[in-house]
XYZ file of C-alpha atoms in Angstrom:
522
model
C 198.164 -58.369 -126.044
C 194.792 -56.853 -126.619
C 193.119 -60.201 -126.191
C 194.813 -60.740 -122.826
C 193.617 -57.311 -121.723
C 190.078 -58.246 -122.726
C 190.183 -61.508 -120.750
C 191.574 -59.717 -117.693
C 188.753 -57.169 -117.806
C 186.183 -59.973 -118.201
C 187.559 -61.957 -115.263
C 187.621 -58.912 -113.033
C 183.998 -58.153 -113.963
C 182.664 -61.577 -113.039
C 184.632 -62.058 -109.784
C 182.321 -62.160 -106.780
C 184.924 -62.002 -103.970
C 186.210 -58.486 -104.762
C 184.713 -55.528 -102.883
C 181.798 -53.756 -104.564
C 182.876 -50.358 -105.883
C 179.643 -49.286 -107.564
C 175.944 -49.539 -106.930
C 173.434 -48.185 -104.440
C 174.017 -48.209 -100.730
C 172.367 -51.257 -99.044
C 169.135 -50.411 -97.277
C 170.296 -51.710 -93.906
C 173.354 -49.451 -94.035
C 171.260 -46.491 -95.164
C 168.846 -47.067 -92.267
C 171.786 -47.216 -89.849
C 173.050 -43.899 -91.124
C 169.618 -42.270 -90.790
C 169.082 -43.441 -87.195
C 172.632 -42.677 -86.060
C 172.959 -39.784 -83.657
C 176.025 -38.506 -85.489
C 174.524 -38.986 -88.950
C 173.853 -35.245 -89.333
C 177.583 -34.407 -89.271
C 179.006 -37.286 -91.293
C 181.213 -36.373 -94.263
C 181.744 -37.897 -97.609
C 185.174 -39.260 -96.635
C 183.689 -41.035 -93.619
C 181.145 -42.534 -95.955
C 183.938 -43.775 -98.227
C 185.869 -45.365 -95.373
C 182.709 -47.035 -94.081
C 182.075 -48.790 -97.345
C 185.747 -49.767 -97.674
C 186.268 -48.244 -101.154
C 186.535 -44.949 -102.968
C 183.844 -43.255 -105.018
C 184.527 -43.217 -108.744
C 183.954 -39.539 -109.479
C 184.855 -39.853 -113.103
C 181.549 -41.517 -113.882
C 179.507 -38.981 -111.931
C 177.665 -36.358 -113.950
C 178.026 -33.720 -111.201
C 181.192 -32.232 -109.700
C 182.623 -33.705 -106.560
C 181.938 -30.643 -104.437
C 178.330 -30.441 -105.597
C 177.847 -34.116 -104.755
C 179.209 -33.716 -101.248
C 177.063 -30.695 -100.505
C 173.992 -32.471 -101.893
C 174.659 -35.500 -99.670
C 175.100 -33.301 -96.633
C 171.879 -31.480 -97.437
C 170.095 -34.802 -97.820
C 171.248 -35.919 -94.378
C 170.131 -32.710 -92.698
C 166.656 -32.583 -94.288
C 165.102 -36.023 -94.651
C 163.387 -36.531 -97.952
C 159.607 -36.639 -98.008
C 159.600 -38.741 -101.160
C 158.389 -42.261 -100.291
C 160.728 -45.151 -100.961
C 160.093 -47.646 -103.723
C 158.831 -50.237 -101.272
C 156.995 -48.348 -98.516
C 156.142 -50.198 -95.359
C 152.380 -50.151 -94.884
C 152.365 -51.186 -91.254
C 155.078 -51.287 -88.562
C 156.666 -54.638 -87.996
C 155.936 -56.475 -84.793
C 158.592 -57.816 -82.460
C 158.160 -61.248 -83.999
C 159.338 -59.997 -87.373
C 155.897 -60.013 -89.031
C 153.835 -57.031 -90.170
C 151.037 -56.350 -87.738
C 147.983 -57.979 -89.190
C 150.013 -59.448 -92.081
C 150.575 -63.030 -93.075
C 154.337 -62.991 -93.899
C 157.144 -64.008 -91.559
C 160.082 -61.640 -92.149
C 163.471 -62.202 -90.457
C 164.781 -59.565 -88.082
C 167.951 -57.800 -89.196
C 168.674 -56.655 -85.658
C 168.992 -60.294 -84.589
C 171.580 -61.099 -87.312
C 175.348 -60.441 -87.174
C 176.211 -59.561 -90.761
C 179.980 -59.872 -90.278
C 179.680 -63.445 -89.071
C 177.144 -64.233 -91.791
C 179.474 -62.865 -94.459
C 182.389 -64.848 -93.016
C 180.376 -68.088 -93.066
C 179.220 -67.592 -96.641
C 182.759 -66.875 -97.863
C 184.124 -69.832 -95.925
C 181.614 -72.199 -97.517
C 182.589 -70.954 -100.972
C 186.372 -71.163 -100.411
C 186.436 -74.417 -98.376
C 183.635 -76.672 -99.609
C 185.133 -79.778 -97.911
C 187.224 -79.833 -94.726
C 188.861 -82.691 -92.937
C 187.830 -83.443 -89.340
C 191.145 -82.011 -88.071
C 190.648 -78.779 -90.001
C 187.091 -78.487 -88.700
C 188.323 -78.837 -85.097
C 191.000 -76.168 -85.671
C 188.470 -73.852 -87.283
C 186.075 -74.349 -84.368
C 188.820 -73.498 -81.855
C 189.824 -70.361 -83.804
C 186.209 -69.131 -84.018
C 185.781 -69.638 -80.283
C 188.913 -67.596 -79.611
C 187.990 -64.811 -82.033
C 184.242 -64.536 -81.423
C 183.937 -66.016 -77.946
C 181.606 -68.782 -79.132
C 181.156 -71.410 -81.828
C 179.693 -69.758 -84.926
C 179.407 -72.893 -87.053
C 175.657 -73.155 -86.343
C 174.945 -69.448 -86.574
C 172.079 -68.770 -88.965
C 172.361 -66.309 -91.788
C 168.690 -65.350 -91.349
C 167.674 -65.046 -87.712
C 164.225 -64.843 -86.123
C 163.464 -63.551 -82.671
C 160.814 -66.176 -81.821
C 158.230 -68.475 -83.352
C 155.744 -67.340 -85.919
C 152.811 -65.580 -84.207
C 149.594 -67.492 -83.655
C 146.571 -66.565 -85.787
C 144.218 -63.993 -84.261
C 141.471 -65.226 -81.961
C 138.380 -66.338 -83.830
C 140.258 -66.989 -87.054
C 138.951 -70.012 -88.939
C 140.480 -71.581 -91.970
C 137.713 -71.537 -94.595
C 139.083 -74.673 -96.257
C 138.790 -76.559 -92.977
C 135.126 -75.624 -92.760
C 134.467 -76.684 -96.331
C 136.175 -80.061 -96.153
C 135.695 -81.164 -92.531
C 132.221 -80.090 -91.462
C 129.477 -82.600 -92.114
C 126.675 -80.052 -91.827
C 126.425 -76.442 -92.794
C 125.126 -73.987 -90.188
C 121.771 -73.713 -91.950
C 121.184 -77.465 -92.070
C 122.174 -77.956 -88.444
C 119.889 -75.101 -87.428
C 116.915 -76.787 -89.046
C 117.680 -80.146 -87.415
C 116.383 -79.049 -83.989
C 113.365 -77.117 -82.793
C 113.051 -74.471 -80.144
C 111.306 -75.522 -76.910
C 110.559 -72.649 -74.509
C 111.985 -73.275 -71.065
C 109.357 -71.111 -69.373
C 105.605 -71.759 -69.313
C 103.472 -69.838 -71.746
C 100.883 -69.158 -69.028
C 100.593 -69.718 -65.288
C 97.106 -70.155 -63.841
C 95.939 -70.320 -60.257
C 94.350 -73.534 -59.030
C 93.433 -73.007 -55.370
C 92.311 -75.960 -53.260
C 93.528 -78.556 -55.737
C 93.915 -81.785 -53.759
C 97.536 -82.807 -53.221
C 97.077 -86.555 -53.645
C 99.270 -88.754 -55.838
C 96.487 -91.320 -56.506
C 93.900 -88.937 -58.035
C 93.365 -87.652 -61.608
C 91.935 -84.142 -61.428
C 92.284 -82.573 -64.909
C 91.270 -83.512 -68.472
C 91.185 -81.670 -71.805
C 88.406 -82.670 -74.207
C 88.480 -83.068 -77.980
C 86.177 -80.013 -78.138
C 88.880 -77.877 -76.487
C 87.196 -77.656 -73.094
C 89.417 -77.929 -70.027
C 87.964 -79.494 -66.870
C 89.655 -78.845 -63.514
C 88.619 -80.300 -60.137
C 89.271 -77.954 -57.213
C 88.162 -79.513 -53.971
C 84.457 -80.336 -54.248
C 83.892 -78.264 -57.420
C 84.509 -78.757 -61.142
C 85.315 -75.758 -63.385
C 85.170 -75.670 -67.179
C 86.869 -73.319 -69.599
C 85.435 -73.344 -73.112
C 88.121 -72.060 -75.493
C 85.617 -71.686 -78.333
C 83.369 -69.197 -76.544
C 85.842 -67.968 -73.939
C 83.407 -68.703 -71.099
C 84.234 -70.213 -67.711
C 81.533 -72.089 -65.838
C 81.340 -73.870 -62.545
C 79.822 -77.160 -63.603
C 79.003 -78.699 -60.227
C 79.804 -78.786 -56.521
C 79.511 -81.761 -54.179
C 77.880 -81.469 -50.815
C 79.261 -82.139 -47.360
C 82.665 -83.758 -47.050
C 82.555 -85.320 -50.489
C 85.131 -84.141 -53.064
C 86.063 -84.882 -56.686
C 88.685 -87.622 -57.198
C 88.779 -88.090 -60.986
C 87.627 -86.551 -64.287
C 87.368 -87.992 -67.803
C 85.856 -86.653 -71.022
C 84.094 -88.952 -73.456
C 86.158 -89.378 -76.611
C 83.768 -87.393 -78.808
C 81.018 -85.277 -77.358
C 80.269 -83.048 -74.374
C 79.838 -85.720 -71.711
C 82.029 -85.592 -68.595
C 82.401 -88.375 -66.027
C 83.120 -87.349 -62.429
C 84.430 -89.801 -59.844
C 83.740 -88.947 -56.204
C 85.227 -89.727 -52.816
C 82.120 -91.549 -51.589
C 82.036 -93.927 -54.586
C 79.268 -93.015 -57.056
C 80.235 -91.880 -60.545
C 78.294 -88.915 -61.929
C 77.674 -88.288 -65.599
C 77.228 -84.661 -66.751
C 76.097 -83.033 -69.976
C 78.259 -79.903 -70.040
C 76.284 -78.279 -72.869
C 73.109 -78.180 -70.767
C 75.033 -78.065 -67.433
C 72.852 -80.970 -66.332
C 73.627 -84.134 -64.453
C 72.443 -87.090 -66.522
C 72.777 -89.906 -64.017
C 74.566 -91.286 -60.970
C 76.138 -94.711 -61.426
C 76.784 -96.587 -58.212
C 78.827 -99.743 -57.732
C 81.922 -98.615 -55.825
C 81.907 -98.216 -52.062
C 85.264 -96.397 -51.933
C 86.639 -93.381 -53.758
C 87.013 -93.567 -57.546
C 90.459 -92.236 -58.426
C 90.671 -93.214 -62.103
C 88.337 -93.160 -65.119
C 88.724 -94.057 -68.811
C 86.337 -94.131 -71.794
C 86.170 -96.653 -74.653
C 83.303 -95.650 -76.914
C 80.150 -95.870 -74.773
C 81.886 -97.906 -72.048
C 83.173 -96.030 -68.997
C 85.706 -97.950 -66.876
C 86.234 -96.819 -63.285
C 88.943 -97.854 -60.817
C 88.414 -97.547 -57.054
C 90.368 -97.656 -53.830
C 89.105 -101.177 -53.219
C 91.119 -102.443 -56.213
C 88.039 -103.091 -58.340
C 87.464 -101.985 -61.926
C 83.853 -101.670 -63.116
C 82.784 -101.316 -66.744
C 79.708 -99.087 -67.117
C 77.539 -99.111 -70.244
C 76.126 -95.596 -70.089
C 73.343 -96.482 -72.575
C 71.697 -99.091 -70.345
C 69.690 -98.784 -67.195
C 71.750 -101.564 -65.595
C 75.041 -99.854 -66.345
C 77.479 -102.228 -64.526
C 78.145 -104.934 -67.086
C 81.404 -106.278 -65.638
C 83.292 -106.071 -62.336
C 86.959 -107.058 -62.082
C 89.118 -107.527 -59.003
C 92.053 -105.916 -60.712
C 94.443 -105.062 -57.852
C 94.939 -105.831 -54.201
C 95.164 -102.102 -53.435
C 93.887 -98.837 -54.946
C 93.619 -98.505 -58.720
C 95.322 -95.167 -59.413
C 95.983 -95.466 -63.163
C 93.514 -96.578 -65.839
C 93.741 -96.090 -69.614
C 92.252 -97.673 -72.749
C 94.500 -98.032 -75.808
C 93.695 -95.836 -78.853
C 92.374 -98.800 -80.851
C 90.308 -100.099 -77.907
C 91.971 -103.517 -77.833
C 93.680 -103.222 -74.451
C 92.982 -101.712 -71.039
C 95.953 -100.905 -68.778
C 95.602 -100.487 -65.030
C 98.204 -99.419 -62.482
C 97.785 -99.940 -58.773
C 99.190 -99.111 -55.375
C 100.306 -102.761 -55.207
C 103.154 -101.892 -57.662
C 101.498 -103.920 -60.423
C 100.673 -103.093 -64.049
C 97.904 -105.227 -65.536
C 96.863 -105.380 -69.188
C 93.356 -106.567 -70.035
C 92.323 -107.717 -73.504
C 89.073 -106.682 -75.140
C 86.216 -109.153 -75.210
C 85.752 -110.235 -78.845
C 82.902 -108.285 -80.403
C 82.551 -106.027 -77.313
C 84.150 -102.796 -76.087
C 84.896 -103.884 -72.526
C 87.659 -106.141 -71.242
C 87.824 -109.716 -70.163
C 87.820 -110.477 -66.405
C 91.253 -112.166 -66.488
C 94.397 -110.111 -67.045
C 96.286 -110.783 -70.253
C 99.606 -109.704 -68.689
C 100.695 -108.759 -65.174
C 103.956 -106.816 -64.901
C 105.641 -106.657 -61.500
C 108.894 -104.842 -62.381
C 107.951 -101.592 -60.612
C 108.945 -101.139 -56.981
C 106.335 -98.491 -56.123
C 102.770 -97.472 -56.931
C 102.027 -97.099 -60.647
C 99.785 -94.148 -61.433
C 101.237 -93.021 -64.770
C 100.087 -95.213 -67.688
C 99.956 -94.017 -71.302
C 99.520 -95.715 -74.691
C 101.631 -94.788 -77.694
C 99.447 -93.102 -80.373
C 101.425 -94.439 -83.384
C 102.088 -97.902 -81.889
C 98.850 -98.861 -80.098
C 100.375 -101.970 -78.528
C 103.194 -100.051 -76.760
C 102.447 -99.067 -73.157
C 104.489 -96.697 -70.968
C 104.228 -96.932 -67.170
C 105.893 -94.880 -64.448
C 106.609 -95.783 -60.838
C 106.472 -93.760 -57.637
C 109.132 -92.520 -55.246
C 110.689 -95.908 -54.477
C 110.859 -96.869 -58.177
C 111.365 -93.707 -60.314
C 111.503 -95.740 -63.549
C 109.616 -95.371 -66.816
C 109.129 -98.757 -68.467
C 107.897 -99.532 -71.969
C 105.967 -102.721 -72.679
C 105.014 -104.528 -75.869
C 101.496 -105.760 -75.116
C 101.395 -107.898 -78.248
C 104.129 -110.134 -76.846
C 104.131 -109.182 -73.152
C 107.818 -108.200 -73.159
C 109.699 -105.257 -71.680
C 111.034 -103.045 -74.444
C 113.075 -100.549 -72.464
C 113.315 -98.707 -69.145
C 115.010 -95.609 -67.774
C 115.705 -94.304 -64.292
C 114.371 -90.743 -64.081
C 115.835 -90.092 -60.605
C 112.473 -88.732 -59.477
C 108.919 -89.818 -58.695
C 106.895 -90.347 -61.888
C 103.394 -88.878 -61.480
C 102.117 -88.645 -65.064
C 102.994 -89.608 -68.649
C 101.820 -88.102 -71.920
C 102.689 -89.044 -75.507
C 103.087 -86.417 -78.223
C 100.958 -86.711 -81.358
C 103.301 -84.561 -83.507
C 106.715 -85.934 -82.518
C 108.028 -89.312 -81.411
C 108.434 -88.088 -77.861
C 106.905 -88.631 -74.434
C 106.479 -86.155 -71.554
C 106.853 -87.193 -67.931
C 105.696 -85.204 -64.896
C 107.752 -85.694 -61.750
C 107.366 -85.222 -58.035
C 109.966 -85.741 -55.349
C 112.596 -84.495 -55.621
C 112.900 -82.417 -58.817
C 109.274 -81.317 -59.495
C 109.833 -80.944 -63.228
C 108.672 -82.030 -66.674
C 111.009 -83.976 -68.962
C 110.567 -84.520 -72.687
C 112.134 -87.787 -73.875
C 112.853 -88.917 -77.411
C 111.482 -92.346 -78.231
C 112.845 -94.976 -78.542
C 116.341 -93.579 -77.768
C 115.105 -92.135 -74.426
C 117.432 -89.163 -74.613
C 116.320 -85.932 -72.979
C 114.994 -83.331 -75.359
C 114.195 -80.729 -72.693
C 113.726 -80.266 -68.957
C 110.977 -77.853 -67.960
C 111.163 -76.454 -64.454
C 109.028 -73.964 -62.574
C 106.746 -75.901 -60.258
C 107.681 -75.571 -56.595
C 105.875 -78.815 -55.665
C 105.353 -82.132 -57.418
C 103.696 -82.225 -60.839
C 100.608 -84.356 -60.177
C 98.750 -84.311 -63.516
C 99.332 -83.741 -67.236
C 96.870 -83.015 -70.056
C 97.282 -82.381 -73.777
C 95.475 -79.749 -75.819
C 93.329 -81.142 -78.683
C 95.704 -79.704 -81.315
C 98.622 -81.531 -79.665
C 100.825 -78.447 -79.248
C 100.383 -77.531 -75.575
C 100.906 -79.535 -72.387
C 99.066 -78.518 -69.231
C 100.670 -79.465 -65.925
C 98.905 -79.281 -62.573
C 101.100 -79.102 -59.491
C 100.661 -79.397 -55.777
C 101.791 -75.759 -55.605
C 98.207 -74.866 -56.723
C 99.257 -73.674 -60.188
C 98.441 -74.793 -63.716
C 101.182 -74.197 -66.261
C 100.808 -74.335 -70.041
C 103.921 -75.326 -71.971
C 104.293 -74.865 -75.733
C 106.259 -78.090 -76.151
C 105.132 -79.403 -79.519
C 104.577 -76.423 -81.775
C 104.303 -77.443 -85.430
C 105.635 -75.707 -88.515
C 103.558 -72.520 -89.046
C 103.549 -73.152 -92.775
C 101.884 -76.536 -92.271
C 99.512 -75.872 -89.427
C 98.442 -72.660 -87.751
C 97.738 -72.386 -84.051
C 94.006 -72.076 -83.283
C 92.991 -68.534 -82.500
C 90.777 -69.633 -79.625
C 93.808 -70.640 -77.517
C 94.309 -66.945 -76.731
C 93.040 -65.080 -73.674
C 93.064 -68.130 -71.421
C 94.943 -66.427 -68.603
C 92.655 -63.724 -67.408
C 89.421 -65.669 -67.902
C 90.476 -68.917 -66.245
C 92.305 -67.232 -63.393
C 89.409 -64.914 -62.705
C 86.822 -67.711 -62.763
C 88.775 -70.217 -60.656
C 89.539 -67.615 -58.021
């Protein structure tokens, strides 16, 4: 019989469906007792009836009365001893710790009686026929007022909370980004949107067809204001008034010789004057044109001049008979004239909407009398012509108000490479020597400067500030600064093409230009 008694005790010990008679009180029941309004007056017998069993006092080491008084004392004075698993932060309404990363179910949203019933039902009836399932569904609806077959044992109040604002998964950054922040930062350069200096230029002639500023290789800026020419020497910091025309005559164009201190001045009445700026002395007057000379360009010792009559004259400044060639280049005024860097081509733009390219005479430094190419794609006057410094056969030309296009030509083949509509009058073009970019100065209606990448022709920057059209552009000899002259009688210096300080330092003589130039021009 002893063996049967042993098996009975073993079976009773491993049964899971009998009520629990020993063990600690569940935390959810303990919390309910603590927060109950009548928890201060509850007795030991009420505690026994709540748990549905009796306390086995025979295994307790303390008397029954002492245990009851200790429990009552514990209810009246909450213990200050922290629990084994203290809660570091209060739980949010979503069931997650505030600031935590776990998603904890809410006990208040769960019905433990129904959960217990479902768990026991699944254990006792693992497989039910369809008829039994229908009967069970009807009974649950009658008892509980609803179908509890889909009731969850663990319930959540709502979805998991979204991550805090600004949170970024570090793994996503590591595996999805093609560039790190440091590499992307070094991929672009900073271009100031405001001019570095603003200078006054009173009485500058507001005329689209003239060319009134030029910056020499010796870092001397020449500006034509009405009938006078002013020079600012950045090396010495001096400003001088070079010359002044008499009567109603005024300056229409300026051009420095490529190397040296010789300045050519085109006038309204037609003669071209040649000045030695070092001695402030006029060297000679070269006649030939009977109308104003609005454009000048040097190629070694040859000075080419374009006039309102449409003629281009090549002057050899070394000879007494300076006019060595006269070309009927355009049917209207020649407003743009530029030799290529290698001296092989001469480009001319006219008020007849034409762009002509003239080839160099073999063995000479002036052009042939017949045009190599004549481009008629522009629909307005072409003043802006500029040669690419790293591709000497590439020419950029810009049209006036009715055209607004910048076009790029391959003068080796005579083909159009590309064009872009700038939405504004193109008054001047200037290539960068440090970057593969080109600057355009615009008139009606935006009055701005735009820096374009070449050959993609995407905008690098838009520089605004002029209140009237940007008539002229000039580049500093170090290639870092662009000077723009506007019809608003201001000169603005833009630091567009600053180089790496570690590779090349900015010349110290570019300082103190504001006060000196402004004071002298005024």
